[in-house]
Coordinates of C-alpha atoms and ligand atoms in Angstrom, one line a residue:
M15 CA 118.3 -29.7 -67.7
P16 CA 120.8 -31.1 -65.0
R17 CA 119.3 -32.5 -61.8
V18 CA 121.2 -31.3 -58.3
L19 CA 120.2 -33.8 -55.6
V20 CA 120.5 -31.7 -52.1
T21 CA 121.1 -34.6 -49.3
E22 CA 120.9 -32.3 -46.1
P23 CA 119.1 -28.8 -45.1
I24 CA 120.5 -25.8 -46.6
D25 CA 119.5 -22.4 -47.4
P26 CA 116.9 -21.4 -49.4
A27 CA 118.8 -18.8 -50.9
G28 CA 121.4 -22.1 -52.2
V29 CA 118.3 -23.8 -53.6
A30 CA 117.5 -20.6 -55.6
I31 CA 120.1 -20.4 -57.2
L32 CA 121.0 -24.4 -58.1
S33 CA 117.4 -24.1 -59.7
Q34 CA 119.1 -21.4 -62.4
V35 CA 120.4 -24.4 -64.2
A36 CA 119.0 -27.3 -63.2
Q37 CA 116.5 -29.3 -61.0
V38 CA 117.0 -29.5 -58.0
D39 CA 115.8 -32.7 -55.4
Q40 CA 115.6 -31.8 -51.9
R41 CA 115.9 -35.3 -50.2
H42 CA 117.3 -34.6 -46.7
N43 CA 116.4 -38.7 -45.0
L44 CA 117.4 -40.6 -47.8
T45 CA 119.4 -43.8 -46.3
A46 CA 122.6 -44.8 -47.7
A47 CA 121.0 -47.8 -49.8
E48 CA 118.7 -44.8 -51.2
L49 CA 120.6 -42.9 -52.2
Q50 CA 123.4 -45.1 -53.8
A51 CA 119.6 -46.0 -55.6
C52 CA 119.0 -43.5 -57.0
I53 CA 122.1 -41.4 -57.2
G54 CA 123.0 -42.4 -60.8
E55 CA 120.7 -39.9 -62.2
Y56 CA 122.0 -36.7 -60.6
D57 CA 124.4 -34.4 -62.7
G58 CA 125.2 -32.3 -58.7
L59 CA 125.3 -33.7 -55.1
L60 CA 125.5 -30.8 -52.3
V61 CA 126.1 -32.3 -48.9
R62 CA 126.7 -31.1 -45.8
S63 CA 128.0 -33.2 -42.9
A64 CA 126.4 -36.2 -42.3
T65 CA 126.1 -37.0 -46.0
K66 CA 128.9 -39.8 -46.3
V67 CA 130.0 -40.2 -49.9
T68 CA 132.0 -43.4 -50.1
Q69 CA 133.8 -44.6 -53.0
G70 CA 130.4 -46.7 -53.4
L71 CA 128.7 -43.5 -53.7
I72 CA 130.5 -42.1 -56.0
T73 CA 131.1 -45.6 -59.0
A74 CA 127.2 -45.5 -58.6
G75 CA 126.8 -41.4 -59.6
H76 CA 128.1 -42.1 -63.0
N77 CA 126.4 -38.9 -64.2
L78 CA 127.8 -36.7 -61.3
K79 CA 130.0 -33.8 -62.3
I80 CA 130.3 -32.0 -59.1
I81 CA 130.1 -33.2 -55.7
G82 CA 129.5 -29.9 -53.0
R83 CA 130.1 -29.8 -49.7
A84 CA 128.4 -26.9 -47.8
G85 CA 130.8 -26.4 -45.3
V86 CA 134.5 -26.7 -44.7
G87 CA 135.7 -30.6 -44.0
V88 CA 135.5 -33.1 -46.9
D89 CA 136.4 -35.8 -44.6
N90 CA 133.1 -37.1 -45.2
I91 CA 133.6 -37.2 -49.0
D92 CA 136.1 -39.4 -50.7
V93 CA 137.3 -36.5 -52.6
P94 CA 140.4 -39.6 -54.1
A95 CA 137.6 -41.3 -55.8
A96 CA 135.8 -38.4 -56.7
T97 CA 139.0 -37.0 -58.9
R98 CA 139.7 -40.6 -59.9
Q99 CA 136.3 -40.1 -61.9
G100 CA 136.8 -36.8 -62.7
I101 CA 134.5 -35.3 -60.4
V102 CA 134.9 -32.2 -59.7
V103 CA 134.5 -31.6 -55.3
V104 CA 133.6 -27.8 -54.1
N105 CA 133.6 -26.4 -50.4
S106 CA 132.9 -23.2 -48.9
P107 CA 136.4 -22.4 -46.7
E108 CA 135.0 -19.5 -45.6
G109 CA 131.2 -19.1 -45.3
N110 CA 131.3 -20.5 -41.6
T111 CA 134.5 -19.1 -40.5
I112 CA 132.8 -16.7 -38.1
A113 CA 130.2 -18.7 -36.8
A114 CA 132.6 -22.2 -36.1
A115 CA 134.7 -19.6 -34.0
E116 CA 132.0 -17.5 -31.8
Q117 CA 130.5 -21.2 -31.4
T118 CA 134.0 -22.3 -29.9
V119 CA 134.4 -19.3 -27.1
A120 CA 131.0 -19.7 -26.8
L121 CA 131.3 -23.2 -25.4
M122 CA 134.7 -22.0 -23.5
L123 CA 132.6 -19.4 -21.4
A124 CA 129.8 -22.1 -21.2
L125 CA 132.1 -24.2 -19.6
S126 CA 133.9 -22.2 -17.9
R127 CA 131.0 -20.9 -16.4
Y128 CA 127.9 -24.2 -16.2
I129 CA 125.6 -22.0 -18.3
P130 CA 124.3 -25.1 -19.4
Q131 CA 123.5 -27.1 -16.1
A132 CA 122.2 -23.2 -14.3
N133 CA 120.1 -23.1 -17.3
Q134 CA 118.4 -26.6 -17.3
L135 CA 118.0 -26.7 -13.3
V136 CA 116.6 -23.0 -13.4
K137 CA 114.2 -23.9 -15.8
A138 CA 114.0 -27.0 -13.3
G139 CA 112.1 -24.6 -10.5
E140 CA 115.7 -24.9 -8.9
W141 CA 118.0 -22.2 -7.5
N142 CA 121.5 -23.4 -6.5
R143 CA 124.1 -20.5 -6.5
K144 CA 126.9 -22.9 -5.3
E145 CA 127.0 -25.7 -7.4
F146 CA 128.2 -23.3 -10.3
L147 CA 131.0 -21.5 -9.2
G148 CA 132.5 -21.0 -12.4
V149 CA 136.7 -19.6 -13.9
E150 CA 137.4 -16.9 -15.2
V151 CA 139.1 -16.7 -19.1
Y152 CA 140.3 -13.5 -18.4
K153 CA 144.9 -13.8 -17.9
K154 CA 144.3 -17.1 -18.5
T155 CA 146.6 -19.6 -21.1
L156 CA 144.5 -20.2 -24.2
G157 CA 146.1 -23.3 -26.7
I158 CA 145.4 -23.0 -30.0
V159 CA 146.0 -26.4 -31.8
G160 CA 145.4 -25.5 -35.7
L161 CA 146.0 -21.6 -36.5
G162 CA 143.9 -21.3 -39.7
K163 CA 141.3 -19.0 -40.7
I164 CA 138.9 -20.6 -37.3
G165 CA 141.6 -21.0 -35.0
S166 CA 143.1 -16.9 -36.1
H167 CA 139.8 -15.6 -35.3
V168 CA 139.3 -17.2 -32.1
A169 CA 142.9 -15.7 -30.8
T170 CA 141.5 -12.3 -32.3
I171 CA 138.2 -12.5 -29.9
A172 CA 140.4 -14.9 -27.2
R173 CA 142.9 -11.9 -27.3
A174 CA 140.6 -9.2 -26.8
M175 CA 138.9 -11.2 -24.0
G176 CA 142.8 -10.8 -22.2
M177 CA 143.9 -14.2 -22.5
R178 CA 147.3 -15.2 -23.0
L179 CA 147.7 -17.5 -26.2
L180 CA 149.6 -20.4 -27.2
A181 CA 150.0 -21.7 -30.8
Y182 CA 150.7 -24.7 -31.9
D183 CA 150.7 -25.2 -36.4
P184 CA 153.8 -27.0 -37.6
F185 CA 152.3 -24.9 -41.0
I186 CA 152.0 -21.9 -39.7
S187 CA 154.7 -18.9 -40.0
Q188 CA 156.2 -17.6 -36.6
E189 CA 155.6 -14.2 -38.2
R190 CA 152.0 -14.8 -38.4
A191 CA 151.0 -16.5 -35.3
E192 CA 153.0 -13.1 -34.0
Q193 CA 150.6 -10.5 -36.0
L194 CA 147.5 -12.8 -34.0
G195 CA 149.9 -12.1 -30.5
C196 CA 150.3 -16.0 -30.7
S197 CA 153.4 -17.7 -28.9
L198 CA 154.2 -21.0 -31.4
M199 CA 155.1 -24.1 -30.1
E200 CA 155.4 -27.4 -29.8
L201 CA 152.3 -29.4 -28.6
E202 CA 154.0 -31.1 -25.6
V203 CA 155.1 -27.5 -24.2
L204 CA 151.2 -26.2 -25.2
F205 CA 149.7 -29.2 -23.7
R206 CA 151.6 -28.4 -20.4
E207 CA 150.8 -24.5 -20.6
A208 CA 147.6 -23.9 -21.3
D209 CA 143.9 -23.8 -19.3
Y210 CA 142.3 -24.1 -22.1
I211 CA 143.0 -25.8 -25.6
T212 CA 141.2 -25.7 -28.5
L213 CA 141.0 -27.4 -31.9
H214 CA 140.7 -26.0 -35.4
I215 CA 142.8 -28.2 -37.1
P216 CA 141.2 -31.0 -39.8
K217 CA 140.9 -35.2 -39.1
T218 CA 143.2 -36.9 -41.3
P219 CA 145.5 -40.0 -40.5
D220 CA 147.7 -37.3 -38.6
T221 CA 145.6 -35.8 -36.3
T222 CA 143.5 -38.8 -35.8
H223 CA 143.5 -39.0 -31.4
L224 CA 146.2 -35.9 -31.6
I225 CA 145.1 -35.7 -27.8
N226 CA 145.7 -39.2 -26.4
R227 CA 146.2 -40.7 -23.0
E228 CA 149.4 -39.8 -23.1
S229 CA 148.2 -36.1 -23.7
F230 CA 146.0 -35.7 -20.9
K231 CA 148.7 -37.0 -18.4
K232 CA 150.9 -34.0 -19.6
M233 CA 147.9 -31.4 -19.2
K234 CA 147.1 -29.6 -15.7
P235 CA 143.8 -30.8 -13.8
T236 CA 142.9 -26.8 -14.7
T237 CA 142.7 -27.3 -18.2
R238 CA 139.4 -27.2 -20.2
I239 CA 139.4 -28.9 -23.8
I240 CA 137.4 -27.5 -26.3
N241 CA 136.8 -29.3 -29.3
C242 CA 134.5 -27.2 -32.7
A243 CA 136.5 -29.0 -35.3
R244 CA 136.6 -33.1 -36.3
G245 CA 134.8 -35.5 -33.9
G246 CA 137.6 -38.2 -33.5
L247 CA 140.8 -35.6 -33.0
I248 CA 140.3 -36.5 -29.3
D249 CA 140.2 -39.8 -28.0
E250 CA 137.2 -40.3 -26.5
V251 CA 137.4 -42.9 -24.1
A252 CA 140.6 -40.9 -22.4
L253 CA 138.8 -38.0 -22.2
V254 CA 136.6 -39.3 -20.1
D255 CA 138.8 -41.5 -18.5
A256 CA 141.3 -38.0 -17.5
I257 CA 137.7 -36.3 -16.9
K258 CA 136.7 -38.6 -14.1
A259 CA 140.6 -39.2 -13.0
G260 CA 140.2 -35.4 -12.4
R261 CA 143.4 -35.2 -14.4
I262 CA 141.5 -32.8 -16.2
A263 CA 139.0 -30.0 -15.2
G264 CA 136.3 -30.4 -18.1
A265 CA 135.7 -30.3 -22.1
A266 CA 133.0 -29.1 -24.4
L267 CA 132.9 -30.9 -27.8
D268 CA 130.4 -30.0 -30.8
V269 CA 131.7 -32.7 -32.4
F270 CA 131.9 -36.6 -31.6
E271 CA 134.4 -39.7 -33.3
Q272 CA 130.5 -40.8 -33.7
E273 CA 127.5 -38.4 -34.7
P274 CA 125.3 -38.5 -32.8
P275 CA 127.5 -39.9 -30.1
A276 CA 124.4 -42.4 -28.5
G277 CA 125.6 -45.0 -26.2
S278 CA 128.6 -42.5 -25.5
P279 CA 129.9 -42.2 -21.9
L280 CA 131.0 -38.7 -22.5
L281 CA 126.9 -38.5 -22.1
L282 CA 126.9 -39.7 -18.5
L283 CA 128.8 -37.1 -17.2
G284 CA 128.0 -34.4 -15.3
K285 CA 129.2 -30.3 -15.4
E286 CA 132.1 -31.0 -16.3
V287 CA 131.4 -31.2 -19.9
V288 CA 129.3 -29.3 -22.3
L289 CA 128.2 -30.7 -25.4
T290 CA 126.0 -29.4 -28.7
P291 CA 125.5 -31.4 -31.8
H292 CA 127.7 -30.4 -34.4
L293 CA 126.3 -26.8 -34.4
G294 CA 129.1 -24.8 -35.1
A295 CA 128.3 -23.8 -38.1
S296 CA 124.9 -23.7 -38.0
T297 CA 123.6 -19.5 -37.9
I298 CA 121.6 -18.0 -40.7
E299 CA 124.6 -16.0 -41.9
A300 CA 126.7 -19.5 -42.3
Q301 CA 124.1 -21.3 -43.5
S302 CA 123.3 -18.8 -46.3
N303 CA 127.1 -17.7 -47.1
V304 CA 127.7 -21.1 -47.5
A305 CA 125.2 -22.7 -49.2
T306 CA 125.1 -19.7 -51.7
D307 CA 129.0 -20.4 -52.5
V308 CA 128.4 -23.7 -52.7
A309 CA 125.3 -23.4 -54.9
E310 CA 127.0 -20.5 -57.4
Q311 CA 130.4 -23.5 -57.6
I312 CA 127.8 -26.2 -58.3
R313 CA 125.8 -23.8 -61.0
D314 CA 128.9 -22.3 -62.7
V315 CA 130.4 -26.1 -63.5
L316 CA 127.3 -26.8 -64.9
L317 CA 127.7 -23.7 -67.1
G318 CA 130.9 -25.4 -67.7
L319 CA 132.7 -22.8 -65.8
P320 CA 135.2 -22.8 -63.6
A321 CA 134.5 -23.4 -59.4
R322 CA 136.4 -20.6 -57.0
S323 CA 137.0 -23.1 -54.7
A324 CA 137.3 -26.7 -55.8
V325 CA 139.6 -28.7 -53.8
N326 CA 140.8 -31.5 -56.3
I327 CA 141.8 -29.2 -59.0
P328 CA 143.1 -26.0 -59.0
G329 CA 141.2 -22.5 -58.5
L330 CA 141.1 -20.4 -61.0
S331 CA 139.6 -16.1 -61.3
A332 CA 137.1 -15.7 -63.8
E333 CA 139.6 -13.0 -64.4
V334 CA 142.8 -15.5 -64.8
L335 CA 141.5 -18.3 -66.3
T336 CA 139.9 -15.9 -69.8
R337 CA 143.7 -15.4 -70.1
L338 CA 144.3 -18.7 -69.8
K339 CA 141.7 -20.5 -71.6
P340 CA 143.8 -19.8 -75.5
Y341 CA 146.2 -21.5 -74.0
L342 CA 144.4 -24.1 -72.0
E343 CA 143.2 -25.0 -75.8
L344 CA 147.0 -24.8 -76.9
A345 CA 148.4 -27.1 -74.4
E346 CA 145.7 -29.3 -75.0
L347 CA 145.8 -29.6 -79.0
L348 CA 150.2 -30.0 -78.9
G349 CA 149.3 -32.4 -75.7
N350 CA 147.5 -34.8 -77.9
L351 CA 149.1 -33.7 -81.0
A352 CA 152.1 -35.2 -79.5
G353 CA 151.2 -38.1 -78.2
Q354 CA 149.8 -38.9 -81.2
L355 CA 153.2 -38.6 -83.1
A356 CA 155.2 -40.7 -80.7
G357 CA 152.1 -44.0 -81.1
G358 CA 152.9 -46.3 -78.5
R359 CA 153.1 -45.9 -74.9
V360 CA 154.3 -42.3 -73.7
E361 CA 157.2 -42.3 -70.8
T362 CA 158.0 -38.3 -70.4
L363 CA 155.8 -35.4 -71.0
G364 CA 157.8 -32.5 -71.0
V365 CA 155.4 -29.2 -70.7
R366 CA 157.9 -25.7 -71.4
L367 CA 155.8 -22.7 -71.6
Q368 CA 157.6 -19.7 -72.9
G369 CA 157.5 -16.1 -73.2
E370 CA 154.7 -14.6 -71.1
L371 CA 153.1 -18.4 -70.2
A372 CA 156.6 -18.5 -68.0
N373 CA 155.3 -16.1 -65.3
N374 CA 151.1 -17.3 -65.2
A375 CA 150.4 -19.8 -63.5
S376 CA 151.7 -23.2 -64.8
Q377 CA 149.3 -25.8 -63.6
P378 CA 146.4 -25.4 -65.4
V379 CA 148.5 -25.4 -68.5
V380 CA 149.9 -28.1 -67.6
I381 CA 147.2 -30.1 -66.6
A382 CA 145.9 -29.4 -70.3
A383 CA 148.4 -30.6 -72.0
I384 CA 148.1 -34.4 -70.1
K385 CA 144.2 -34.4 -71.0
G386 CA 145.6 -33.7 -74.4
L387 CA 147.9 -36.3 -74.1
L388 CA 145.8 -38.8 -72.7
G389 CA 142.4 -37.8 -74.1
P390 CA 142.9 -40.1 -77.4
A391 CA 143.4 -42.9 -75.0
L392 CA 140.5 -41.9 -72.7
Q393 CA 138.2 -39.7 -74.3
E394 CA 135.5 -38.3 -71.8
R395 CA 137.1 -39.9 -68.8
V396 CA 140.2 -37.9 -68.7
N397 CA 139.1 -34.0 -67.9
Y398 CA 141.4 -31.1 -65.5
V399 CA 139.9 -32.7 -62.1
N400 CA 141.9 -36.3 -63.1
A401 CA 144.5 -35.8 -65.8
A402 CA 147.2 -35.4 -63.6
L403 CA 146.4 -38.7 -61.7
E404 CA 145.7 -40.6 -64.4
A405 CA 149.6 -39.5 -65.9
K406 CA 150.5 -40.5 -62.4
E407 CA 148.7 -43.9 -62.0
R408 CA 150.1 -44.5 -65.8
G409 CA 153.6 -43.8 -64.4
I410 CA 153.6 -41.0 -67.4
R411 CA 157.0 -38.4 -65.3
V412 CA 155.6 -34.9 -66.3
V413 CA 158.4 -32.5 -66.1
E414 CA 157.2 -29.1 -67.1
T415 CA 160.4 -26.6 -67.7
R416 CA 160.0 -22.4 -68.4
D417 CA 161.8 -19.6 -70.6
E418 CA 161.0 -15.9 -69.7
S419 CA 162.8 -14.6 -72.2
M420 CA 161.4 -16.4 -75.3
R421 CA 159.8 -13.9 -77.0
D422 CA 158.8 -15.1 -80.6
Y423 CA 155.5 -14.9 -79.9
S424 CA 154.2 -13.6 -76.8
G425 CA 153.3 -16.7 -74.9
S426 CA 154.0 -20.5 -76.8
L427 CA 154.5 -24.0 -75.3
V428 CA 156.2 -26.2 -76.3
I429 CA 155.0 -30.5 -75.3
T430 CA 157.6 -32.9 -75.9
A431 CA 156.1 -36.7 -75.6
Q432 CA 159.2 -39.2 -75.3
G433 CA 158.2 -42.6 -75.0
S434 CA 158.3 -46.5 -75.9
Q435 CA 158.7 -45.4 -79.8
G436 CA 160.6 -42.1 -79.8
E437 CA 160.5 -38.7 -78.8
H438 CA 158.4 -36.1 -80.9
S439 CA 158.2 -32.7 -79.6
V440 CA 155.6 -29.7 -80.9
A441 CA 155.6 -26.2 -80.4
G442 CA 152.4 -24.1 -80.6
A443 CA 151.5 -20.2 -79.7
L444 CA 148.5 -18.1 -80.3
L445 CA 148.3 -15.1 -82.9
G446 CA 147.5 -11.4 -82.3
T447 CA 143.8 -12.8 -83.6
G448 CA 143.6 -15.5 -80.9
E449 CA 144.1 -17.9 -83.7
L450 CA 146.0 -21.1 -82.5
R451 CA 148.9 -21.7 -84.3
I452 CA 151.5 -24.9 -84.8
T453 CA 154.9 -23.2 -84.8
S454 CA 157.1 -26.0 -85.2
I455 CA 157.2 -30.2 -85.6
D456 CA 160.3 -31.7 -84.1
G457 CA 162.6 -28.3 -84.6
F458 CA 160.8 -27.3 -88.1
P459 CA 159.7 -24.3 -87.8
I460 CA 155.9 -24.2 -89.3
S461 CA 152.8 -22.2 -89.3
V462 CA 150.0 -24.2 -89.0
A463 CA 146.5 -23.3 -88.9
P464 CA 145.3 -27.4 -86.6
T465 CA 142.7 -29.3 -88.4
R466 CA 140.9 -32.2 -87.2
Y467 CA 142.3 -34.4 -89.7
M468 CA 146.4 -33.8 -90.9
L469 CA 148.6 -36.1 -92.4
I470 CA 152.0 -35.4 -91.3
T471 CA 156.1 -36.7 -92.9
L472 CA 159.3 -36.6 -92.3
H473 CA 161.0 -36.6 -95.4
Q474 CA 164.1 -35.9 -97.3
D475 CA 163.4 -31.9 -99.0
M476 CA 164.0 -33.0 -103.0
P477 CA 162.1 -31.3 -106.0
G478 CA 159.2 -33.8 -106.7
I479 CA 158.2 -35.7 -103.5
I480 CA 154.8 -33.2 -102.5
G481 CA 154.0 -33.6 -105.6
K482 CA 154.0 -37.6 -105.0
I483 CA 152.0 -37.8 -102.6
G484 CA 149.4 -34.7 -103.5
S485 CA 148.9 -37.4 -106.6
L486 CA 148.8 -40.7 -104.0
L487 CA 146.6 -38.9 -101.7
G488 CA 144.1 -37.7 -105.1
S489 CA 144.2 -41.4 -106.5
F490 CA 142.7 -42.5 -103.1
N491 CA 139.8 -39.6 -103.8
V492 CA 141.6 -37.2 -100.0
N493 CA 140.9 -33.7 -100.4
I494 CA 144.0 -31.3 -99.4
A495 CA 143.2 -28.7 -97.8
S496 CA 146.3 -26.5 -97.1
M497 CA 149.9 -28.5 -97.4
Q498 CA 153.1 -26.3 -95.4
V499 CA 156.6 -27.9 -95.5
G500 CA 159.0 -26.8 -92.6
R501 CA 162.6 -27.7 -93.2
K502 CA 166.4 -25.9 -91.8
L503 CA 168.4 -26.7 -94.8
I504 CA 167.6 -26.6 -97.9
R505 CA 167.6 -30.7 -99.8
G506 CA 167.8 -31.7 -95.7
D507 CA 165.9 -33.2 -93.5
S508 CA 161.6 -31.7 -93.5
V509 CA 158.9 -31.9 -92.0
M510 CA 155.6 -31.7 -94.0
V511 CA 151.9 -30.6 -92.7
L512 CA 148.7 -31.5 -94.7
S513 CA 145.8 -30.6 -94.1
I514 CA 143.4 -33.4 -94.9
D515 CA 139.4 -32.7 -95.4
D516 CA 138.2 -36.0 -94.3
P517 CA 139.4 -38.9 -92.8
L518 CA 142.4 -40.8 -94.2
P519 CA 141.6 -44.0 -95.7
D520 CA 142.6 -47.2 -94.5
G521 CA 146.1 -48.1 -96.6
V522 CA 147.3 -44.6 -97.5
V523 CA 149.8 -44.3 -94.9
S524 CA 151.6 -47.6 -96.1
E525 CA 152.2 -46.0 -99.5
V526 CA 152.8 -42.9 -98.4
V527 CA 156.3 -44.6 -96.5
Q528 CA 156.7 -45.8 -99.8
I529 CA 157.5 -43.2 -101.6
Q530 CA 161.3 -42.5 -102.1
G531 CA 162.5 -39.8 -99.3
I532 CA 159.6 -40.3 -97.6
Q533 CA 161.2 -41.1 -93.9
D534 CA 157.9 -41.7 -91.9
A535 CA 154.4 -40.6 -92.3
Y536 CA 151.7 -39.9 -89.3
V537 CA 148.1 -40.0 -89.5
V538 CA 146.5 -37.2 -86.9
N539 CA 143.0 -36.5 -85.7
L540 CA 142.2 -33.9 -83.5
Ligands
NAD618 N1 131.9 -27.5 -35.6 C1 132.0 -27.3 -36.9 O1 130.3 -27.1 -37.4 C2 133.0 -26.8 -38.1 C3 133.0 -25.6 -38.9 C4 133.2 -25.1 -39.6 C5 134.4 -26.2 -39.7 N2 134.9 -26.8 -38.9 C6 136.1 -27.7 -38.3 O2 137.2 -27.0 -38.0 C7 138.7 -27.1 -38.6 C8 139.1 -26.0 -39.1 O3 138.6 -24.6 -40.1 P1 139.2 -24.2 -40.9 O4 138.6 -23.7 -41.8 O5 140.2 -23.2 -39.8 O6 140.1 -24.6 -41.4 P2 141.6 -24.3 -41.8 O7 142.0 -24.8 -43.5 O8 141.4 -22.6 -42.2 O9 142.7 -24.1 -41.1 C9 143.5 -25.1 -40.5 C10 144.9 -25.3 -39.6 O10 145.2 -26.5 -39.3 C11 146.3 -26.7 -39.4 N3 147.2 -28.0 -39.0 C12 147.0 -28.9 -40.4 N4 147.0 -29.9 -39.3 C13 147.5 -30.1 -38.1 C14 148.4 -30.3 -37.3 N5 149.3 -31.6 -37.8 N6 148.5 -29.4 -36.1 C15 148.6 -28.8 -36.4 N7 148.5 -28.0 -36.9 C16 147.3 -28.5 -38.3 C17 146.8 -26.1 -40.8 O11 148.1 -25.5 -41.1 C18 145.7 -25.2 -41.0 O12 146.5 -23.9 -40.7 C19 138.3 -27.9 -40.2 O13 138.4 -29.7 -39.4 C20 136.6 -27.9 -40.2 O14 136.5 -29.0 -41.0 C21 134.1 -27.6 -38.1
2HG619 O1 126.9 -29.0 -42.4 C1 127.4 -28.1 -40.8 O2 126.7 -28.1 -40.6 C2 128.5 -28.2 -40.3 C3 130.2 -27.7 -41.1 C4 131.3 -27.8 -41.1 O3 131.4 -29.0 -40.2 C5 132.5 -28.0 -41.5 O4 133.3 -28.5 -41.6 O5 132.4 -27.1 -42.5

């Protein structure tokens, strides 16, 4: 039974799902060294935001097939390292959207009305009403940075509270922003106009310290900032200075550059700041959603099924996968065959999708062809996660073309491998029964069911040549299961495909190419 390690508390619903297919170990307080020492025993790893899934941990996780993040942000996971190792990384892109948006609005109101500080004083027996004269959000301007799932929901709530909405998101259309009642604008303008600024973007090298010392200079002294997205989007030292200097009015933070923010000067500020310990996703509903979502994907991947929200492999719905699955097998087979015919180093892989395939999601088919090409060299180290990266790192150019008009089969594929020893192309299709057929080799039409061992020759079509090959193989005790010849012209160049029952013994090919009329011969093991 596969083993899954869960390193942070998750909803029991997730554990129940994982337990259907795996032995689940919940070990929540492992140090980095302890985690490193035990990760090699596990097929799956499930984390939230606190576990740092570093390159070192991934390398030590040599049995890992999947890493699940019970939440949205995968910035605590070295996704490129996982991809290189062929490990699927999944998250729950929508499970905690509402929770994070509601926490944002709660922080905005708490900050405006000093609720945490007032609560603390009342509990301490004080009754001080003058200290807590707040501000209303009604008719104030909210600047939303990042109008994705959470930013959009914040916009919907804020609009209902009577706020004017500005947004900065270079990847969102004007039309979408208008639907949400937001005016899209440049960040500098948003800084100048907003009374509240809320961040809903991922942390990337581009967004780190997006809000910095210069940004605060552009804001109004009444501006309040909310960060319920990721620590590090705001330069915290500059933020503390800006608040102390009265350059802005305050900040509410759920996330920090370092979590927990031990020793941070933020902790010494007064009622201008409200701080929560990364609680954006901490609702019963969100935790149930994300745990279920991610556990289901881990279960599926361990069962050999696709993951619906993989961040490093194209996600496929079960319906699309059922339709594409035979074509993925075909693409892998043809990629493998073309690579073996080309021999040597392949520089360009051509993938031509024809007929109904040309209208389909092509990326998985292309990846399958690459996987087939690299399979003989990399064996099980290449999979759907890392195939494209492996090709890129080897400098293999992948060229995809489409031809919807090709109707000889409902869908067919032509894979061309061009490299140091020349170029070979193979085509294939599915029969109505779903069986795979190789339908041409180097443009010579054939119809061959692929088998494990094959001998393929390029030769001159002439009387007696088939007999000579048959006798030669017989003399090596090789049993021929089937044989087919494809030619364009009588007595012209032709291709012959022999399916054989066992691997071809050493030395056969060098004798085959001695036969008069044989131009080349290839041993293919699929
Ligand atoms: N505090 C929490 O517990 C908590 C919970 C959930 C999500 N989050 C975080 O909230 C953030 C947003 O999550 P989401 O689900 O809305 O993500 P999302 O992918 O739906 O939206 C992100 C948006 O940011 C935009 N964006 C990317 N780079 C940008 C840039 N440089 N400038 C402006 N916009 C940019 C994108 O176009 C996208 O619209 C993520 O960082 C996520 O990790 C935090
Ligand atoms: O695990 C959590 O509670 C935080 C999740 C949140 O940061 C996310 O990105 O989804």
